[in-house]
mmCIF file with all atom_site columns, C-alpha atoms in Angstrom:
data_model
loop_
_atom_site.group_PDB
_atom_site.id
_atom_site.type_symbol
_atom_site.label_atom_id
_atom_site.label_alt_id
_atom_site.label_comp_id
_atom_site.label_asym_id
_atom_site.label_entity_id
_atom_site.label_seq_id
_atom_site.pdbx_PDB_ins_code
_atom_site.Cartn_x
_atom_site.Cartn_y
_atom_site.Cartn_z
_atom_site.occupancy
_atom_site.B_iso_or_equiv
_atom_site.pdbx_formal_charge
_atom_site.auth_seq_id
_atom_site.auth_comp_id
_atom_site.auth_asym_id
_atom_site.auth_atom_id
_atom_site.pdbx_PDB_model_num
ATOM 1   C CA . MET H 1 1   ? 181.497 55.813  144.968 1.00 80.00 ? 1   MET H CA 1
ATOM 2   C CA . LEU H 1 2   ? 178.871 53.821  144.141 1.00 90.00 ? 2   LEU H CA 1
ATOM 3   C CA . ARG H 1 3   ? 176.712 55.787  142.166 1.00 92.00 ? 3   ARG H CA 1
ATOM 4   C CA . GLN H 1 4   ? 179.744 55.744  139.566 1.00 93.00 ? 4   GLN H CA 1
ATOM 5   C CA . VAL H 1 5   ? 180.127 51.412  139.798 1.00 95.00 ? 5   VAL H CA 1
ATOM 6   C CA . GLN H 1 6   ? 176.246 51.308  138.928 1.00 96.00 ? 6   GLN H CA 1
ATOM 7   C CA . GLU H 1 7   ? 176.362 54.048  135.981 1.00 95.00 ? 7   GLU H CA 1
ATOM 8   C CA . ILE H 1 8   ? 179.575 50.815  134.802 1.00 97.00 ? 8   ILE H CA 1
ATOM 9   C CA . ASP H 1 9   ? 176.718 48.681  135.131 1.00 96.00 ? 9   ASP H CA 1
ATOM 10  C CA . LEU H 1 10  ? 174.292 49.831  134.131 1.00 96.00 ? 10  LEU H CA 1
ATOM 11  C CA . GLU H 1 11  ? 176.779 50.536  130.691 1.00 96.00 ? 11  GLU H CA 1
ATOM 12  C CA . LEU H 1 12  ? 178.157 46.917  131.077 1.00 97.00 ? 12  LEU H CA 1
ATOM 13  C CA . ASP H 1 13  ? 174.784 45.533  131.481 1.00 96.00 ? 13  ASP H CA 1
ATOM 14  C CA . GLU H 1 14  ? 173.458 46.686  128.011 1.00 96.00 ? 14  GLU H CA 1
ATOM 15  C CA . ARG H 1 15  ? 176.164 45.707  125.820 1.00 96.00 ? 15  ARG H CA 1
ATOM 16  C CA . LYS H 1 16  ? 175.972 41.523  127.912 1.00 96.00 ? 16  LYS H CA 1
ATOM 17  C CA . GLN H 1 17  ? 171.961 43.007  126.802 1.00 96.00 ? 17  GLN H CA 1
ATOM 18  C CA . SER H 1 18  ? 172.993 43.010  123.213 1.00 96.00 ? 18  SER H CA 1
ATOM 19  C CA . MET H 1 19  ? 175.048 40.677  122.760 1.00 96.00 ? 19  MET H CA 1
ATOM 20  C CA . GLU H 1 20  ? 172.597 38.755  123.845 1.00 96.00 ? 20  GLU H CA 1
ATOM 21  C CA . THR H 1 21  ? 170.034 39.860  121.929 1.00 95.00 ? 21  THR H CA 1
ATOM 22  C CA . ILE H 1 22  ? 172.132 39.683  118.412 1.00 95.00 ? 22  ILE H CA 1
ATOM 23  C CA . HIS H 1 23  ? 172.339 36.013  119.813 1.00 95.00 ? 23  HIS H CA 1
ATOM 24  C CA . ASP H 1 24  ? 169.275 35.238  120.259 1.00 95.00 ? 24  ASP H CA 1
ATOM 25  C CA . GLN H 1 25  ? 168.490 36.479  116.945 1.00 93.00 ? 25  GLN H CA 1
ATOM 26  C CA . LEU H 1 26  ? 170.786 34.659  114.878 1.00 93.00 ? 26  LEU H CA 1
ATOM 27  C CA . ARG H 1 27  ? 169.339 31.267  117.316 1.00 94.00 ? 27  ARG H CA 1
ATOM 28  C CA . ASP H 1 28  ? 166.111 32.555  115.665 1.00 94.00 ? 28  ASP H CA 1
ATOM 29  C CA . HIS H 1 29  ? 166.761 32.497  111.988 1.00 93.00 ? 29  HIS H CA 1
ATOM 30  C CA . LYS H 1 30  ? 169.192 28.846  112.778 1.00 93.00 ? 30  LYS H CA 1
ATOM 31  C CA . LYS H 1 31  ? 164.937 27.859  114.528 1.00 95.00 ? 31  LYS H CA 1
ATOM 32  C CA . MET H 1 32  ? 163.146 28.861  111.167 1.00 94.00 ? 32  MET H CA 1
ATOM 33  C CA . LEU H 1 33  ? 165.806 27.033  108.941 1.00 95.00 ? 33  LEU H CA 1
ATOM 34  C CA . ASP H 1 34  ? 165.962 23.940  110.699 1.00 96.00 ? 34  ASP H CA 1
ATOM 35  C CA . LYS H 1 35  ? 161.298 24.060  110.116 1.00 95.00 ? 35  LYS H CA 1
ATOM 36  C CA . LEU H 1 36  ? 162.530 24.372  107.067 1.00 94.00 ? 36  LEU H CA 1
ATOM 37  C CA . VAL H 1 37  ? 164.622 22.013  106.529 1.00 96.00 ? 37  VAL H CA 1
ATOM 38  C CA . ALA H 1 38  ? 162.535 19.376  108.235 1.00 96.00 ? 38  ALA H CA 1
ATOM 39  C CA . ASP H 1 39  ? 159.731 20.193  106.927 1.00 95.00 ? 39  ASP H CA 1
ATOM 40  C CA . LEU H 1 40  ? 161.021 19.813  103.700 1.00 96.00 ? 40  LEU H CA 1
ATOM 41  C CA . ASP H 1 41  ? 162.881 16.741  103.994 1.00 96.00 ? 41  ASP H CA 1
ATOM 42  C CA . GLN H 1 42  ? 159.261 15.070  105.158 1.00 95.00 ? 42  GLN H CA 1
ATOM 43  C CA . GLN H 1 43  ? 157.688 15.808  102.310 1.00 95.00 ? 43  GLN H CA 1
ATOM 44  C CA . LYS H 1 44  ? 160.629 14.703  100.572 1.00 96.00 ? 44  LYS H CA 1
ATOM 45  C CA . VAL H 1 45  ? 158.688 11.576  102.060 1.00 96.00 ? 45  VAL H CA 1
ATOM 46  C CA . GLU H 1 46  ? 155.416 11.979  101.285 1.00 95.00 ? 46  GLU H CA 1
ATOM 47  C CA . LEU H 1 47  ? 155.766 13.040  97.870  1.00 96.00 ? 47  LEU H CA 1
ATOM 48  C CA . GLU H 1 48  ? 158.171 9.409   97.636  1.00 96.00 ? 48  GLU H CA 1
ATOM 49  C CA . GLU H 1 49  ? 155.715 7.956   98.751  1.00 95.00 ? 49  GLU H CA 1
ATOM 50  C CA . MET H 1 50  ? 153.366 8.852   96.410  1.00 95.00 ? 50  MET H CA 1
ATOM 51  C CA . ALA H 1 51  ? 155.335 8.273   93.148  1.00 95.00 ? 51  ALA H CA 1
ATOM 52  C CA . SER H 1 52  ? 155.843 4.233   94.902  1.00 95.00 ? 52  SER H CA 1
ATOM 53  C CA . LEU H 1 53  ? 151.996 3.962   95.406  1.00 95.00 ? 53  LEU H CA 1
ATOM 54  C CA . LYS H 1 54  ? 151.694 5.789   91.758  1.00 94.00 ? 54  LYS H CA 1
ATOM 55  C CA . GLY H 1 55  ? 153.634 2.499   90.580  1.00 95.00 ? 55  GLY H CA 1
ATOM 56  C CA . GLN H 1 56  ? 151.994 0.934   92.288  1.00 93.00 ? 56  GLN H CA 1
ATOM 57  C CA . ARG H 1 57  ? 148.782 1.986   90.583  1.00 93.00 ? 57  ARG H CA 1
ATOM 58  C CA . GLN H 1 58  ? 150.096 1.787   87.494  1.00 93.00 ? 58  GLN H CA 1
ATOM 59  C CA . ILE H 1 59  ? 151.634 -1.673  87.378  1.00 92.00 ? 59  ILE H CA 1
ATOM 60  C CA . GLU H 1 60  ? 147.467 -2.810  89.154  1.00 90.00 ? 60  GLU H CA 1
ATOM 61  C CA . LEU H 1 61  ? 146.379 -1.481  86.049  1.00 91.00 ? 61  LEU H CA 1
ATOM 62  C CA . ASP H 1 62  ? 148.446 -2.424  83.397  1.00 91.00 ? 62  ASP H CA 1
ATOM 63  C CA . GLU H 1 63  ? 147.980 -6.404  84.583  1.00 90.00 ? 63  GLU H CA 1
ATOM 64  C CA . ALA H 1 64  ? 143.403 -5.201  84.700  1.00 88.00 ? 64  ALA H CA 1
ATOM 65  C CA . GLU H 1 65  ? 143.300 -4.217  81.010  1.00 89.00 ? 65  GLU H CA 1
ATOM 66  C CA . GLU H 1 66  ? 145.680 -7.456  80.343  1.00 88.00 ? 66  GLU H CA 1
ATOM 67  C CA . ARG H 1 67  ? 143.480 -9.289  81.864  1.00 87.00 ? 67  ARG H CA 1
ATOM 68  C CA . HIS H 1 68  ? 140.871 -7.550  80.125  1.00 88.00 ? 68  HIS H CA 1
ATOM 69  C CA . THR H 1 69  ? 142.714 -8.567  76.656  1.00 86.00 ? 69  THR H CA 1
ATOM 70  C CA . LYS H 1 70  ? 142.775 -11.530 77.904  1.00 87.00 ? 70  LYS H CA 1
ATOM 71  C CA . SER H 1 71  ? 139.489 -12.329 78.605  1.00 87.00 ? 71  SER H CA 1
ATOM 72  C CA . LYS H 1 72  ? 138.163 -10.395 75.705  1.00 85.00 ? 72  LYS H CA 1
ATOM 73  C CA . GLU H 1 73  ? 140.239 -12.569 73.351  1.00 82.00 ? 73  GLU H CA 1
ATOM 74  C CA . ARG H 1 74  ? 138.518 -16.205 75.492  1.00 83.00 ? 74  ARG H CA 1
ATOM 75  C CA . LEU H 1 75  ? 134.728 -14.336 74.864  1.00 83.00 ? 75  LEU H CA 1
ATOM 76  C CA . MET H 1 76  ? 134.712 -14.835 71.515  1.00 82.00 ? 76  MET H CA 1
ATOM 77  C CA . ASN H 1 77  ? 135.785 -18.702 72.300  1.00 81.00 ? 77  ASN H CA 1
ATOM 78  C CA . VAL H 1 78  ? 132.604 -20.033 75.253  1.00 81.00 ? 78  VAL H CA 1
ATOM 79  C CA . SER H 1 79  ? 130.632 -22.562 73.695  1.00 80.00 ? 79  SER H CA 1
ATOM 80  C CA . SER H 1 80  ? 127.601 -22.047 76.702  1.00 86.00 ? 80  SER H CA 1
ATOM 81  C CA . THR H 1 81  ? 125.509 -19.609 77.833  1.00 86.00 ? 81  THR H CA 1
ATOM 82  C CA . LYS H 1 82  ? 127.171 -20.212 81.009  1.00 88.00 ? 82  LYS H CA 1
ATOM 83  C CA . GLU H 1 83  ? 130.383 -19.013 80.361  1.00 87.00 ? 83  GLU H CA 1
ATOM 84  C CA . TYR H 1 84  ? 129.856 -16.976 78.046  1.00 86.00 ? 84  TYR H CA 1
ATOM 85  C CA . ASN H 1 85  ? 127.730 -14.641 81.545  1.00 88.00 ? 85  ASN H CA 1
ATOM 86  C CA . ALA H 1 86  ? 130.760 -15.355 83.545  1.00 90.00 ? 86  ALA H CA 1
ATOM 87  C CA . VAL H 1 87  ? 133.145 -13.758 81.156  1.00 83.00 ? 87  VAL H CA 1
ATOM 88  C CA . GLU H 1 88  ? 131.791 -10.522 80.239  1.00 87.00 ? 88  GLU H CA 1
ATOM 89  C CA . LYS H 1 89  ? 130.334 -10.415 84.105  1.00 91.00 ? 89  LYS H CA 1
ATOM 90  C CA . GLU H 1 90  ? 135.098 -10.786 84.696  1.00 89.00 ? 90  GLU H CA 1
ATOM 91  C CA . MET H 1 91  ? 135.471 -7.797  81.979  1.00 88.00 ? 91  MET H CA 1
ATOM 92  C CA . ASP H 1 92  ? 132.939 -6.050  83.479  1.00 90.00 ? 92  ASP H CA 1
ATOM 93  C CA . GLN H 1 93  ? 134.597 -5.666  86.562  1.00 90.00 ? 93  GLN H CA 1
ATOM 94  C CA . LEU H 1 94  ? 137.787 -5.233  84.574  1.00 89.00 ? 94  LEU H CA 1
ATOM 95  C CA . LYS H 1 95  ? 136.571 -2.886  83.769  1.00 90.00 ? 95  LYS H CA 1
ATOM 96  C CA . ARG H 1 96  ? 135.488 -1.234  86.994  1.00 90.00 ? 96  ARG H CA 1
ATOM 97  C CA . LYS H 1 97  ? 138.765 -2.154  88.508  1.00 90.00 ? 97  LYS H CA 1
ATOM 98  C CA . SER H 1 98  ? 140.912 -0.453  85.968  1.00 91.00 ? 98  SER H CA 1
ATOM 99  C CA . GLU H 1 99  ? 138.238 2.925   86.152  1.00 92.00 ? 99  GLU H CA 1
ATOM 100 C CA . GLU H 1 100 ? 138.867 3.591   89.656  1.00 92.00 ? 100 GLU H CA 1
ATOM 101 C CA . THR H 1 101 ? 142.986 3.147   88.456  1.00 92.00 ? 101 THR H CA 1
ATOM 102 C CA . ARG H 1 102 ? 142.940 4.981   86.208  1.00 93.00 ? 102 ARG H CA 1
ATOM 103 C CA . GLU H 1 103 ? 141.118 8.269   88.474  1.00 94.00 ? 103 GLU H CA 1
ATOM 104 C CA . GLN H 1 104 ? 142.974 7.112   91.323  1.00 93.00 ? 104 GLN H CA 1
ATOM 105 C CA . LEU H 1 105 ? 146.512 8.102   88.878  1.00 95.00 ? 105 LEU H CA 1
ATOM 106 C CA . GLU H 1 106 ? 145.229 10.459  87.556  1.00 95.00 ? 106 GLU H CA 1
ATOM 107 C CA . HIS H 1 107 ? 145.050 12.452  91.452  1.00 95.00 ? 107 HIS H CA 1
ATOM 108 C CA . LEU H 1 108 ? 148.423 11.116  92.119  1.00 95.00 ? 108 LEU H CA 1
ATOM 109 C CA . LYS H 1 109 ? 150.024 12.185  88.942  1.00 95.00 ? 109 LYS H CA 1
ATOM 110 C CA . GLU H 1 110 ? 147.596 16.135  90.092  1.00 95.00 ? 110 GLU H CA 1
ATOM 111 C CA . ALA H 1 111 ? 149.090 15.491  94.242  1.00 95.00 ? 111 ALA H CA 1
ATOM 112 C CA . ILE H 1 112 ? 152.993 14.041  92.772  1.00 96.00 ? 112 ILE H CA 1
ATOM 113 C CA . GLU H 1 113 ? 152.666 17.732  90.749  1.00 96.00 ? 113 GLU H CA 1
ATOM 114 C CA . LEU H 1 114 ? 151.317 20.298  93.267  1.00 96.00 ? 114 LEU H CA 1
ATOM 115 C CA . ASN H 1 115 ? 153.926 17.980  96.005  1.00 96.00 ? 115 ASN H CA 1
ATOM 116 C CA . GLU H 1 116 ? 156.997 18.901  93.924  1.00 96.00 ? 116 GLU H CA 1
ATOM 117 C CA . ARG H 1 117 ? 156.168 22.839  93.647  1.00 96.00 ? 117 ARG H CA 1
ATOM 118 C CA . GLN H 1 118 ? 155.872 23.525  97.032  1.00 96.00 ? 118 GLN H CA 1
ATOM 119 C CA . ILE H 1 119 ? 159.104 21.469  97.884  1.00 96.00 ? 119 ILE H CA 1
ATOM 120 C CA . ALA H 1 120 ? 160.707 23.591  95.007  1.00 96.00 ? 120 ALA H CA 1
ATOM 121 C CA . GLU H 1 121 ? 159.909 26.669  96.882  1.00 95.00 ? 121 GLU H CA 1
ATOM 122 C CA . LYS H 1 122 ? 160.767 25.260  99.890  1.00 95.00 ? 122 LYS H CA 1
ATOM 123 C CA . GLU H 1 123 ? 164.640 24.587  98.898  1.00 96.00 ? 123 GLU H CA 1
ATOM 124 C CA . ASP H 1 124 ? 163.701 28.270  97.391  1.00 96.00 ? 124 ASP H CA 1
ATOM 125 C CA . LYS H 1 125 ? 162.418 29.812  100.550 1.00 94.00 ? 125 LYS H CA 1
ATOM 126 C CA . ILE H 1 126 ? 165.140 28.305  102.317 1.00 96.00 ? 126 ILE H CA 1
ATOM 127 C CA . SER H 1 127 ? 168.365 28.080  99.780  1.00 96.00 ? 127 SER H CA 1
ATOM 128 C CA . ALA H 1 128 ? 167.545 32.662  100.830 1.00 95.00 ? 128 ALA H CA 1
ATOM 129 C CA . LEU H 1 129 ? 167.001 31.549  103.687 1.00 94.00 ? 129 LEU H CA 1
ATOM 130 C CA . ARG H 1 130 ? 170.726 30.644  104.791 1.00 94.00 ? 130 ARG H CA 1
ATOM 131 C CA . LYS H 1 131 ? 172.550 33.198  102.241 1.00 95.00 ? 131 LYS H CA 1
ATOM 132 C CA . GLN H 1 132 ? 170.250 35.009  105.020 1.00 93.00 ? 132 GLN H CA 1
ATOM 133 C CA . ILE H 1 133 ? 171.956 33.996  107.700 1.00 93.00 ? 133 ILE H CA 1
ATOM 134 C CA . ASN H 1 134 ? 174.744 34.781  106.738 1.00 94.00 ? 134 ASN H CA 1
ATOM 135 C CA . GLY H 1 135 ? 174.328 37.509  106.398 1.00 94.00 ? 135 GLY H CA 1
ATOM 136 C CA . VAL H 1 136 ? 173.347 38.362  109.915 1.00 92.00 ? 136 VAL H CA 1
ATOM 137 C CA . GLU H 1 137 ? 176.389 36.197  110.250 1.00 94.00 ? 137 GLU H CA 1
ATOM 138 C CA . GLN H 1 138 ? 178.178 38.432  109.164 1.00 93.00 ? 138 GLN H CA 1
ATOM 139 C CA . GLU H 1 139 ? 177.042 40.989  110.326 1.00 94.00 ? 139 GLU H CA 1
ATOM 140 C CA . ALA H 1 140 ? 177.138 39.791  114.740 1.00 95.00 ? 140 ALA H CA 1
ATOM 141 C CA . GLU H 1 141 ? 180.232 39.374  113.761 1.00 94.00 ? 141 GLU H CA 1
ATOM 142 C CA . GLY H 1 142 ? 181.737 42.629  113.553 1.00 95.00 ? 142 GLY H CA 1
ATOM 143 C CA . GLN H 1 143 ? 178.747 43.176  116.245 1.00 95.00 ? 143 GLN H CA 1
ATOM 144 C CA . ILE H 1 144 ? 179.931 41.555  118.949 1.00 96.00 ? 144 ILE H CA 1
ATOM 145 C CA . ALA H 1 145 ? 183.384 42.340  118.315 1.00 96.00 ? 145 ALA H CA 1
ATOM 146 C CA . VAL H 1 146 ? 182.633 45.699  119.155 1.00 96.00 ? 146 VAL H CA 1
ATOM 147 C CA . LEU H 1 147 ? 180.727 45.609  122.080 1.00 97.00 ? 147 LEU H CA 1
ATOM 148 C CA . GLN H 1 148 ? 183.034 41.846  123.260 1.00 96.00 ? 148 GLN H CA 1
ATOM 149 C CA . LYS H 1 149 ? 185.731 45.672  122.899 1.00 97.00 ? 149 LYS H CA 1
ATOM 150 C CA . GLU H 1 150 ? 183.443 47.916  124.473 1.00 96.00 ? 150 GLU H CA 1
ATOM 151 C CA . LEU H 1 151 ? 182.975 45.073  127.908 1.00 97.00 ? 151 LEU H CA 1
ATOM 152 C CA . LYS H 1 152 ? 186.666 44.591  128.964 1.00 96.00 ? 152 LYS H CA 1
ATOM 153 C CA . SER H 1 153 ? 186.945 48.575  128.484 1.00 96.00 ? 153 SER H CA 1
ATOM 154 C CA . TRP H 1 154 ? 183.620 49.184  131.072 1.00 96.00 ? 154 TRP H CA 1
ATOM 155 C CA . GLU H 1 155 ? 185.489 46.482  132.845 1.00 96.00 ? 155 GLU H CA 1
ATOM 156 C CA . ALA H 1 156 ? 188.404 47.251  133.596 1.00 96.00 ? 156 ALA H CA 1
ATOM 157 C CA . LYS H 1 157 ? 186.783 50.897  134.880 1.00 96.00 ? 157 LYS H CA 1
ATOM 158 C CA . ARG H 1 158 ? 184.375 48.912  136.976 1.00 95.00 ? 158 ARG H CA 1
ATOM 159 C CA . GLY H 1 159 ? 187.457 47.435  138.783 1.00 94.00 ? 159 GLY H CA 1
ATOM 160 C CA . GLU H 1 160 ? 188.721 51.203  138.912 1.00 94.00 ? 160 GLU H CA 1
ATOM 161 C CA . ALA H 1 161 ? 185.521 52.354  140.291 1.00 94.00 ? 161 ALA H CA 1
ATOM 162 C CA . ARG H 1 162 ? 184.981 49.621  142.823 1.00 95.00 ? 162 ARG H CA 1
ATOM 163 C CA . GLU H 1 163 ? 188.682 50.070  144.317 1.00 92.00 ? 163 GLU H CA 1
ATOM 164 C CA . GLY H 1 164 ? 188.431 51.840  148.011 1.00 86.00 ? 164 GLY H CA 1
ATOM 165 C CA . ILE H 1 165 ? 184.921 50.703  148.545 1.00 93.00 ? 165 ILE H CA 1
ATOM 166 C CA . LYS H 1 166 ? 183.918 49.183  151.084 1.00 93.00 ? 166 LYS H CA 1
ATOM 167 C CA . THR H 1 167 ? 184.336 44.755  150.549 1.00 94.00 ? 167 THR H CA 1
ATOM 168 C CA . GLY H 1 168 ? 180.406 44.908  151.871 1.00 94.00 ? 168 GLY H CA 1
ATOM 169 C CA . ILE H 1 169 ? 179.106 47.804  151.366 1.00 95.00 ? 169 ILE H CA 1
ATOM 170 C CA . ILE H 1 170 ? 179.780 45.886  147.494 1.00 96.00 ? 170 ILE H CA 1
ATOM 171 C CA . ARG H 1 171 ? 178.527 42.569  149.018 1.00 95.00 ? 171 ARG H CA 1
ATOM 172 C CA . ARG H 1 172 ? 175.031 44.713  150.614 1.00 96.00 ? 172 ARG H CA 1
ATOM 173 C CA . TYR H 1 173 ? 175.648 46.971  146.902 1.00 96.00 ? 173 TYR H CA 1
ATOM 174 C CA . ASP H 1 174 ? 175.533 43.552  144.121 1.00 96.00 ? 174 ASP H CA 1
ATOM 175 C CA . PHE H 1 175 ? 172.518 41.851  146.060 1.00 96.00 ? 175 PHE H CA 1
ATOM 176 C CA . ILE H 1 176 ? 170.245 44.768  145.267 1.00 97.00 ? 176 ILE H CA 1
ATOM 177 C CA . ARG H 1 177 ? 171.368 45.163  141.744 1.00 96.00 ? 177 ARG H CA 1
ATOM 178 C CA . SER H 1 178 ? 170.203 41.185  141.226 1.00 95.00 ? 178 SER H CA 1
ATOM 179 C CA . ARG H 1 179 ? 167.825 41.392  143.704 1.00 95.00 ? 179 ARG H CA 1
ATOM 180 C CA . ARG H 1 180 ? 165.876 45.068  141.653 1.00 95.00 ? 180 ARG H CA 1
ATOM 181 C CA . GLY H 1 181 ? 166.628 44.111  138.049 1.00 92.00 ? 181 GLY H CA 1
ATOM 182 C CA . GLY H 1 182 ? 170.766 46.133  138.340 1.00 94.00 ? 182 GLY H CA 1
ATOM 183 C CA . ARG H 1 183 ? 168.986 48.674  139.701 1.00 95.00 ? 183 ARG H CA 1
ATOM 184 C CA . ALA H 1 184 ? 170.873 49.512  143.920 1.00 97.00 ? 184 ALA H CA 1
ATOM 185 C CA . ILE H 1 185 ? 170.897 52.726  144.659 1.00 96.00 ? 185 ILE H CA 1
ATOM 186 C CA . VAL H 1 186 ? 168.412 55.404  143.097 1.00 96.00 ? 186 VAL H CA 1
ATOM 187 C CA . ALA H 1 187 ? 167.301 58.571  143.942 1.00 95.00 ? 187 ALA H CA 1
ATOM 188 C CA . ALA H 1 188 ? 165.629 60.145  147.373 1.00 96.00 ? 188 ALA H CA 1
ATOM 189 C CA . ARG H 1 189 ? 163.276 63.027  145.635 1.00 94.00 ? 189 ARG H CA 1
ATOM 190 C CA . ASP H 1 190 ? 160.012 65.195  146.634 1.00 94.00 ? 190 ASP H CA 1
ATOM 191 C CA . ALA H 1 191 ? 159.927 61.904  150.525 1.00 95.00 ? 191 ALA H CA 1
ATOM 192 C CA . HIS H 1 192 ? 159.602 58.801  147.437 1.00 96.00 ? 192 HIS H CA 1
ATOM 193 C CA . CYS H 1 193 ? 161.705 56.827  145.955 1.00 96.00 ? 193 CYS H CA 1
ATOM 194 C CA . GLU H 1 194 ? 162.230 56.706  142.551 1.00 95.00 ? 194 GLU H CA 1
ATOM 195 C CA . GLY H 1 195 ? 162.643 53.259  142.458 1.00 95.00 ? 195 GLY H CA 1
ATOM 196 C CA . CYS H 1 196 ? 159.711 51.401  143.775 1.00 96.00 ? 196 CYS H CA 1
ATOM 197 C CA . PHE H 1 197 ? 157.724 55.336  144.880 1.00 96.00 ? 197 PHE H CA 1
ATOM 198 C CA . MET H 1 198 ? 156.989 54.796  148.440 1.00 96.00 ? 198 MET H CA 1
ATOM 199 C CA . ALA H 1 199 ? 157.476 57.444  150.190 1.00 97.00 ? 199 ALA H CA 1
ATOM 200 C CA . ILE H 1 200 ? 160.078 57.653  152.555 1.00 96.00 ? 200 ILE H CA 1
ATOM 201 C CA . PRO H 1 201 ? 159.180 58.870  156.289 1.00 96.00 ? 201 PRO H CA 1
ATOM 202 C CA . PRO H 1 202 ? 160.867 62.141  157.321 1.00 96.00 ? 202 PRO H CA 1
ATOM 203 C CA . GLN H 1 203 ? 163.238 61.283  159.407 1.00 96.00 ? 203 GLN H CA 1
ATOM 204 C CA . LEU H 1 204 ? 164.899 59.396  157.029 1.00 96.00 ? 204 LEU H CA 1
ATOM 205 C CA . TYR H 1 205 ? 164.745 61.352  153.928 1.00 96.00 ? 205 TYR H CA 1
ATOM 206 C CA . ILE H 1 206 ? 166.902 64.557  156.598 1.00 95.00 ? 206 ILE H CA 1
ATOM 207 C CA . GLN H 1 207 ? 169.291 61.921  156.751 1.00 95.00 ? 207 GLN H CA 1
ATOM 208 C CA . ILE H 1 208 ? 169.100 61.388  152.999 1.00 94.00 ? 208 ILE H CA 1
ATOM 209 C CA . GLN H 1 209 ? 169.073 64.902  152.432 1.00 94.00 ? 209 GLN H CA 1
ATOM 210 C CA . ARG H 1 210 ? 172.131 64.546  154.696 1.00 92.00 ? 210 ARG H CA 1
ATOM 211 C CA . GLY H 1 211 ? 174.568 62.887  153.273 1.00 89.00 ? 211 GLY H CA 1
ATOM 212 C CA . GLU H 1 212 ? 176.685 60.944  156.665 1.00 90.00 ? 212 GLU H CA 1
ATOM 213 C CA . THR H 1 213 ? 175.579 57.911  155.869 1.00 91.00 ? 213 THR H CA 1
ATOM 214 C CA . LEU H 1 214 ? 174.136 54.222  153.343 1.00 93.00 ? 214 LEU H CA 1
ATOM 215 C CA . GLU H 1 215 ? 170.684 53.992  153.589 1.00 95.00 ? 215 GLU H CA 1
ATOM 216 C CA . SER H 1 216 ? 168.189 52.881  152.487 1.00 96.00 ? 216 SER H CA 1
ATOM 217 C CA . CYS H 1 217 ? 164.924 52.006  151.429 1.00 97.00 ? 217 CYS H CA 1
ATOM 218 C CA . PRO H 1 218 ? 162.115 49.815  153.529 1.00 96.00 ? 218 PRO H CA 1
ATOM 219 C CA . SER H 1 219 ? 159.760 49.632  151.060 1.00 96.00 ? 219 SER H CA 1
ATOM 220 C CA . CYS H 1 220 ? 162.972 48.707  148.717 1.00 96.00 ? 220 CYS H CA 1
ATOM 221 C CA . GLN H 1 221 ? 165.577 47.889  150.756 1.00 96.00 ? 221 GLN H CA 1
ATOM 222 C CA . ARG H 1 222 ? 167.586 50.078  147.293 1.00 97.00 ? 222 ARG H CA 1
ATOM 223 C CA . ILE H 1 223 ? 169.996 52.271  148.260 1.00 96.00 ? 223 ILE H CA 1
ATOM 224 C CA . LEU H 1 224 ? 168.804 55.802  148.575 1.00 96.00 ? 224 LEU H CA 1
ATOM 225 C CA . TYR H 1 225 ? 171.518 59.276  147.554 1.00 93.00 ? 225 TYR H CA 1
ATOM 226 C CA . TYR H 1 226 ? 169.553 62.518  147.314 1.00 92.00 ? 226 TYR H CA 1
ATOM 227 C CA . TYR H 1 227 ? 168.139 64.172  144.450 1.00 85.00 ? 227 TYR H CA 1
ATOM 228 C CA . GLU H 1 228 ? 170.114 67.412  144.347 1.00 78.00 ? 228 GLU H CA 1
ATOM 229 C CA . ASP H 1 229 ? 172.645 66.202  145.912 1.00 63.00 ? 229 ASP H CA 1
ATOM 230 C CA . ALA H 1 230 ? 173.082 64.718  141.425 1.00 56.00 ? 230 ALA H CA 1
ATOM 231 C CA . ILE H 1 231 ? 171.809 67.893  140.557 1.00 48.00 ? 231 ILE H CA 1
ATOM 232 C CA . GLU H 1 232 ? 174.945 70.593  141.597 1.00 49.00 ? 232 GLU H CA 1
ATOM 233 C CA . GLU H 1 233 ? 177.281 66.754  140.899 1.00 48.00 ? 233 GLU H CA 1
#
């Protein structure tokens, strides 16, 4: 009977959907992990760049302080006012340069410390997520194994149920099912189709009640059966 075939197909659909949901959840977890790892890698690159810049600024500071010391020594040995003023001006410039570089170094140190803390937090988060994914995967493997076993059983029942039904009817059923969300057969109740809820013409409703022919809803094309027949079964 076609209704039995549909009931089996719906059981199969439910298990296939459950398997797809499990796979989707695993994919979502892995996408989240991949994003965190990518963010972490990018932050590590930024940390390396900041560390390199800090090293450059430290060299610049050391050079400026060394030049300032030499200029101070020169200042003790100048013989003219003009030369004295030139050396003094150079010392002022070097002092400002040193102050600016120290300030930049301080900002870089703070940024590096913040970056290192964020990297440590992300590494902890990634570690926890990996453990969670491993647990989810193990649980999913068990669920999928059960679902696959059930699918195999229902597929065997499906094959048996479809035997003896004319090929043309099965093709019609499969065609409608593929276009109507998995439900090709619905009840006709109170002169209405329970698939699309449109009214069924009186003469057609009488034919459905008789159950002698296979009739379809004029609106959604689903195959119809009389509601009270299903209750009696």
